[in-house]
């Protein structure tokens, strides 16, 4: 019979394990935050490498040499990132320039509402004077808020060289990684099992990221199309924002829908256009989230809503807005990896969304 530890020893061992785990988590968080300037571009490059996989396969089938293949992928990625950066920069500048016009429109809406409720306009004017409207809502203040909110993203764009450098390394190492992995095992059976697990993880991650990106891109295009049709300001920017925020399940679609709806209510003189826009945007998100995405992705990549919230908070705290966008892809990759490794399989099941019976 195996000797049983005394209860005091078991308690001590449990406490030591708990504190060791807590220290490990704190250390990991500290390292991730300290090295964010290096790790954010790396994770973005890894994300882009998976998105470039279809183009890579096409170029391989066309028998392009490795160097030319990597160069074409690199140039395509750099062009897309440059266009995205230009769109964000121009949209923020245009939004800042239009703020005085929006301010006048909001004041007019307040006076109209006061008139409808039989409130004397002087009451509204007095309230606006007391809160010093011009001091709280002005181009400089909003520009500062937008700058803070997009700070990490703009910083990432200015550090584009580092992202592309990581991407080059990942694309070149793609083919030699498996060979080095096989050579690192002394037994062929162990090498075969490792390669099988790596292939399985890689396929599931690529499938998830490509499908999620495709669905998010389609949603962004539809939203931008509706907004362009009605002439809403910054329609392309709201479409891009929808694409990015749709990587965050549930909450992302809500966050992506609110700004263009607010802008439409401020921009148009009547309520007809904003109400139609609101119905179209909400209907699009409901259809994508409840019909299209479950249909194309299935239930295999579902995730617990609690885990999504915690991942959003954790990565947002670590890396700001970029971390919030990358949070769900990162935790999804981690879960897929755990599900394909026997020792870590319970962790993968814990992260998965429970099935209703």
XYZ file of C-alpha atoms in Angstrom:
357
model
C 0.000 0.000 0.000
C 1.080 3.531 -0.727
C 1.685 5.653 2.309
C -0.819 8.440 2.713
C 0.391 11.941 3.470
C -0.780 13.416 6.767
C -3.533 15.990 6.389
C -1.193 18.810 7.437
C 1.315 17.787 4.765
C -1.446 17.627 2.150
C -2.630 21.097 3.153
C 0.904 22.485 2.988
C 1.472 20.886 -0.426
C -1.816 22.301 -1.711
C -0.970 25.799 -0.480
C 2.498 25.621 -2.011
C 1.022 24.488 -5.326
C -1.544 27.293 -5.216
C 1.035 29.975 -4.462
C 3.435 28.569 -7.059
C 0.677 28.684 -9.669
C -0.234 32.234 -8.666
C 3.386 33.372 -8.873
C 3.718 31.712 -12.280
C 0.638 33.536 -13.613
C 1.861 36.876 -12.208
C 5.310 36.305 -13.712
C 3.797 35.454 -17.104
C 1.626 38.582 -17.000
C 4.618 40.741 -16.067
C 6.713 39.265 -18.892
C 3.913 39.661 -21.454
C 3.360 43.290 -20.464
C 7.066 44.149 -20.296
C 7.789 42.571 -23.686
C 4.596 43.843 -25.346
C 6.596 45.901 -27.836
C 8.145 42.674 -29.131
C 5.321 40.198 -28.589
C 2.467 42.208 -30.142
C 4.193 42.404 -33.557
C 5.082 38.700 -33.281
C 1.496 37.603 -32.590
C 0.223 39.865 -35.373
C 2.831 38.378 -37.734
C 1.777 34.858 -36.701
C -1.851 35.809 -37.341
C -0.924 37.208 -40.773
C 1.113 34.099 -41.594
C -1.970 31.934 -41.075
C -4.099 34.313 -43.144
C -1.509 34.170 -45.934
C -1.666 30.352 -46.012
C -4.145 30.167 -48.962
C -1.932 32.506 -51.011
C 1.107 30.443 -50.023
C -0.534 27.229 -51.219
C -1.579 28.868 -54.498
C 1.973 30.047 -55.161
C 3.322 26.580 -54.299
C 0.945 24.981 -56.817
C 2.166 27.504 -59.396
C 5.738 26.334 -58.614
C 7.044 29.696 -57.451
C 10.462 29.448 -55.754
C 10.525 29.983 -51.993
C 12.221 33.391 -52.109
C 9.822 34.840 -54.683
C 6.855 33.311 -52.854
C 7.819 34.958 -49.573
C 8.462 38.268 -51.345
C 4.998 38.285 -52.959
C 3.284 37.459 -49.651
C 5.332 40.132 -47.904
C 4.501 42.824 -50.463
C 0.796 41.929 -50.369
C 0.749 42.097 -46.564
C 2.651 45.396 -46.466
C 0.247 46.932 -48.990
C -2.826 45.841 -47.001
C -1.389 47.139 -43.716
C -0.458 50.438 -45.354
C -3.979 50.897 -46.757
C -5.515 50.047 -43.367
C -3.219 52.535 -41.638
C -4.098 55.253 -44.151
C -7.825 54.595 -43.716
C -7.576 54.823 -39.916
C -5.426 57.957 -40.011
C -7.606 59.796 -42.546
C -10.851 58.780 -40.810
C -9.675 59.999 -37.390
C -8.554 63.314 -38.895
C -11.863 63.738 -40.746
C -13.855 62.842 -37.627
C -11.933 65.429 -35.632
C -12.564 68.070 -38.307
C -16.314 67.321 -38.323
C -16.783 67.473 -34.548
C -17.910 71.149 -34.483
C -20.654 70.311 -37.005
C -21.739 67.318 -34.909
C -21.737 69.499 -31.793
C -24.119 72.002 -33.404
C -26.358 69.174 -34.581
C -26.493 67.593 -31.098
C -27.410 70.940 -29.563
C -30.193 71.309 -32.126
C -31.495 67.830 -31.295
C -31.559 68.728 -27.602
C -33.550 71.892 -28.274
C -35.992 69.954 -30.504
C -36.478 67.373 -27.757
C -37.021 70.137 -25.194
C -39.627 71.742 -27.429
C -41.445 68.418 -27.877
C -41.506 67.948 -24.097
C -42.675 71.546 -23.536
C -39.427 72.462 -21.795
C -38.363 76.070 -22.209
C -35.193 76.370 -24.373
C -33.557 78.536 -21.707
C -33.445 75.511 -19.385
C -31.451 73.524 -21.944
C -29.214 76.509 -22.644
C -28.576 76.921 -18.929
C -27.640 73.251 -18.559
C -25.290 73.428 -21.550
C -23.652 76.509 -20.077
C -23.226 74.878 -16.661
C -21.466 71.802 -18.044
C -19.292 74.011 -20.271
C -20.136 72.050 -23.399
C -17.402 73.609 -25.470
C -14.761 72.591 -22.949
C -15.905 68.985 -22.618
C -16.781 68.245 -26.232
C -14.317 69.793 -28.594
C -12.047 68.624 -31.339
C -8.964 68.569 -29.157
C -10.547 66.517 -26.371
C -12.058 63.941 -28.715
C -8.846 63.737 -30.708
C -6.969 63.023 -27.487
C -9.438 60.268 -26.556
C -9.199 58.749 -30.022
C -5.433 58.992 -29.874
C -5.335 57.163 -26.557
C -7.751 54.492 -27.773
C -5.827 53.886 -30.977
C -2.385 54.480 -29.486
C -1.238 50.870 -29.485
C -2.637 50.304 -32.967
C -0.878 53.359 -34.410
C 2.301 52.340 -32.605
C 2.003 48.911 -34.194
C 1.631 50.459 -37.649
C 4.705 52.623 -37.128
C 6.561 49.463 -36.116
C 5.570 47.782 -39.369
C 9.140 46.761 -40.165
C 9.300 44.498 -37.105
C 6.006 42.808 -38.020
C 7.189 42.151 -41.568
C 10.539 40.889 -40.279
C 8.773 38.336 -38.074
C 6.537 37.417 -40.997
C 9.524 36.745 -43.264
C 11.046 34.490 -40.615
C 7.785 32.567 -40.112
C 7.265 32.087 -43.851
C 10.805 30.850 -44.440
C 10.752 28.560 -41.383
C 7.409 27.037 -42.371
C 8.977 24.270 -44.466
C 12.057 23.510 -42.378
C 10.264 23.363 -39.008
C 8.776 19.892 -39.541
C 12.121 18.492 -40.710
C 13.881 19.839 -37.613
C 11.109 18.446 -35.423
C 11.523 14.967 -36.917
C 15.292 15.085 -36.444
C 14.939 16.070 -32.776
C 13.398 12.678 -31.847
C 15.532 9.588 -31.432
C 12.618 7.219 -32.199
C 10.650 7.416 -35.434
C 7.380 6.641 -33.636
C 7.811 9.663 -31.371
C 8.628 11.870 -34.345
C 5.574 10.630 -36.259
C 3.286 11.297 -33.289
C 4.736 14.799 -32.796
C 4.358 15.633 -36.497
C 0.785 14.301 -36.458
C -0.124 16.482 -33.468
C 1.541 19.552 -35.011
C -0.309 19.009 -38.305
C -3.627 18.599 -36.486
C -3.086 21.757 -34.421
C -1.952 23.703 -37.485
C -4.948 22.634 -39.582
C -7.477 23.498 -36.880
C -5.874 26.876 -36.175
C -5.672 27.733 -39.889
C -9.286 26.642 -40.402
C -10.516 28.712 -37.454
C -8.586 31.870 -38.355
C -9.417 31.746 -42.068
C -13.128 31.088 -41.537
C -13.370 33.705 -38.791
C -11.507 36.228 -40.944
C -13.700 35.471 -43.958
C -16.931 35.850 -41.974
C -15.688 39.048 -40.295
C -14.576 40.485 -43.646
C -17.961 39.683 -45.204
C -19.719 41.365 -42.275
C -17.497 44.443 -42.578
C -18.137 44.675 -46.333
C -21.921 44.384 -45.888
C -21.933 47.016 -43.120
C -19.744 49.383 -45.158
C -22.009 48.809 -48.185
C -25.158 49.740 -46.261
C -23.495 52.832 -44.802
C -22.165 53.930 -48.205
C -25.622 53.434 -49.687
C -27.079 55.895 -47.178
C -24.079 58.232 -47.319
C -23.073 57.838 -43.659
C -19.816 59.582 -42.771
C -16.686 57.383 -42.506
C -18.509 54.310 -43.881
C -15.283 52.486 -44.796
C -13.833 53.107 -41.342
C -16.935 51.671 -39.657
C -16.686 48.654 -41.970
C -13.054 48.143 -40.928
C -14.009 48.535 -37.269
C -16.756 45.927 -37.734
C -14.242 43.535 -39.308
C -11.800 43.915 -36.401
C -14.334 43.827 -33.559
C -16.125 40.783 -34.978
C -13.155 38.705 -33.800
C -14.581 39.291 -30.313
C -17.636 37.020 -29.948
C -20.935 38.592 -28.828
C -19.495 41.822 -27.425
C -17.601 42.775 -30.582
C -20.696 42.941 -32.759
C -22.406 45.222 -30.217
C -19.395 47.538 -29.971
C -19.088 47.659 -33.771
C -22.740 48.599 -34.287
C -23.042 51.485 -31.810
C -20.713 54.164 -33.371
C -22.187 54.205 -36.921
C -25.730 54.275 -35.506
C -24.864 57.270 -33.301
C -23.206 59.051 -36.241
C -26.258 58.436 -38.431
C -28.608 59.948 -35.835
C -26.356 62.999 -35.551
C -25.760 63.330 -39.293
C -29.294 63.119 -40.714
C -32.048 65.677 -40.126
C -34.871 63.115 -39.984
C -35.246 59.859 -38.054
C -36.127 57.709 -41.073
C -32.587 57.055 -42.323
C -31.021 56.368 -38.887
C -33.810 53.936 -37.960
C -33.445 52.016 -41.233
C -29.657 51.936 -40.788
C -30.044 50.692 -37.213
C -32.369 47.867 -38.328
C -30.037 46.860 -41.176
C -26.882 46.812 -39.024
C -28.490 44.923 -36.145
C -30.102 42.433 -38.560
C -26.739 41.841 -40.237
C -25.003 41.131 -36.931
C -27.827 38.866 -35.721
C -27.775 36.880 -38.981
C -23.990 36.521 -38.969
C -23.728 35.660 -35.267
C -26.666 33.258 -35.040
C -26.991 31.759 -38.540
C -23.980 32.195 -40.816
C -21.072 31.760 -38.404
C -22.440 28.676 -36.577
C -23.238 27.163 -39.986
C -19.740 27.531 -41.442
C -17.744 27.023 -38.233
C -19.834 24.388 -36.489
C -19.758 23.772 -32.740
C -16.205 22.431 -32.579
C -14.689 25.857 -31.949
C -17.249 27.170 -29.477
C -15.924 28.809 -26.345
C -17.328 29.477 -22.918
C -18.680 33.069 -22.690
C -16.988 33.441 -19.288
C -13.626 32.527 -20.835
C -14.236 35.067 -23.616
C -14.904 37.838 -21.069
C -11.854 36.939 -18.970
C -9.633 36.732 -22.068
C -10.942 40.098 -23.256
C -10.202 41.735 -19.886
C -6.791 40.093 -19.475
C -5.401 40.786 -22.964
C -6.992 44.243 -23.051
C -5.237 45.061 -19.778
C -1.936 43.731 -21.122
C -1.894 45.094 -24.661
C -4.745 47.591 -24.964
C -7.102 47.605 -28.000
C -4.805 45.343 -30.036
C -4.848 42.822 -27.181
C -8.654 42.907 -27.092
C -8.826 42.116 -30.815
C -6.225 39.342 -30.540
C -7.594 37.932 -27.263
C -10.062 35.416 -28.679
C -7.782 34.172 -31.512
C -4.976 33.691 -28.962
C -7.134 31.805 -26.445
C -8.658 29.757 -29.300
C -5.198 28.740 -30.495
C -4.280 27.817 -26.913
C -7.439 25.719 -26.541
C -6.895 23.897 -29.834
C -3.317 23.125 -28.785
C -4.456 21.768 -25.404
C -7.115 19.556 -27.009
C -4.471 17.868 -29.168
C -2.057 17.112 -26.306
C -3.196 14.322 -23.983
C -1.762 15.833 -20.796
C -3.410 19.214 -21.470
C -6.706 17.838 -22.818
C -8.651 18.661 -19.590
C -7.608 22.306 -19.958
C -8.935 22.333 -23.524
C -12.257 20.830 -22.417
C -12.493 23.398 -19.608
C -12.119 26.256 -22.100
C -14.744 24.765 -24.405
C -18.359 25.885 -24.331
C -20.469 23.329 -22.436
C -23.020 21.483 -24.564
C -26.674 21.642 -23.522
C -28.280 18.234 -23.124
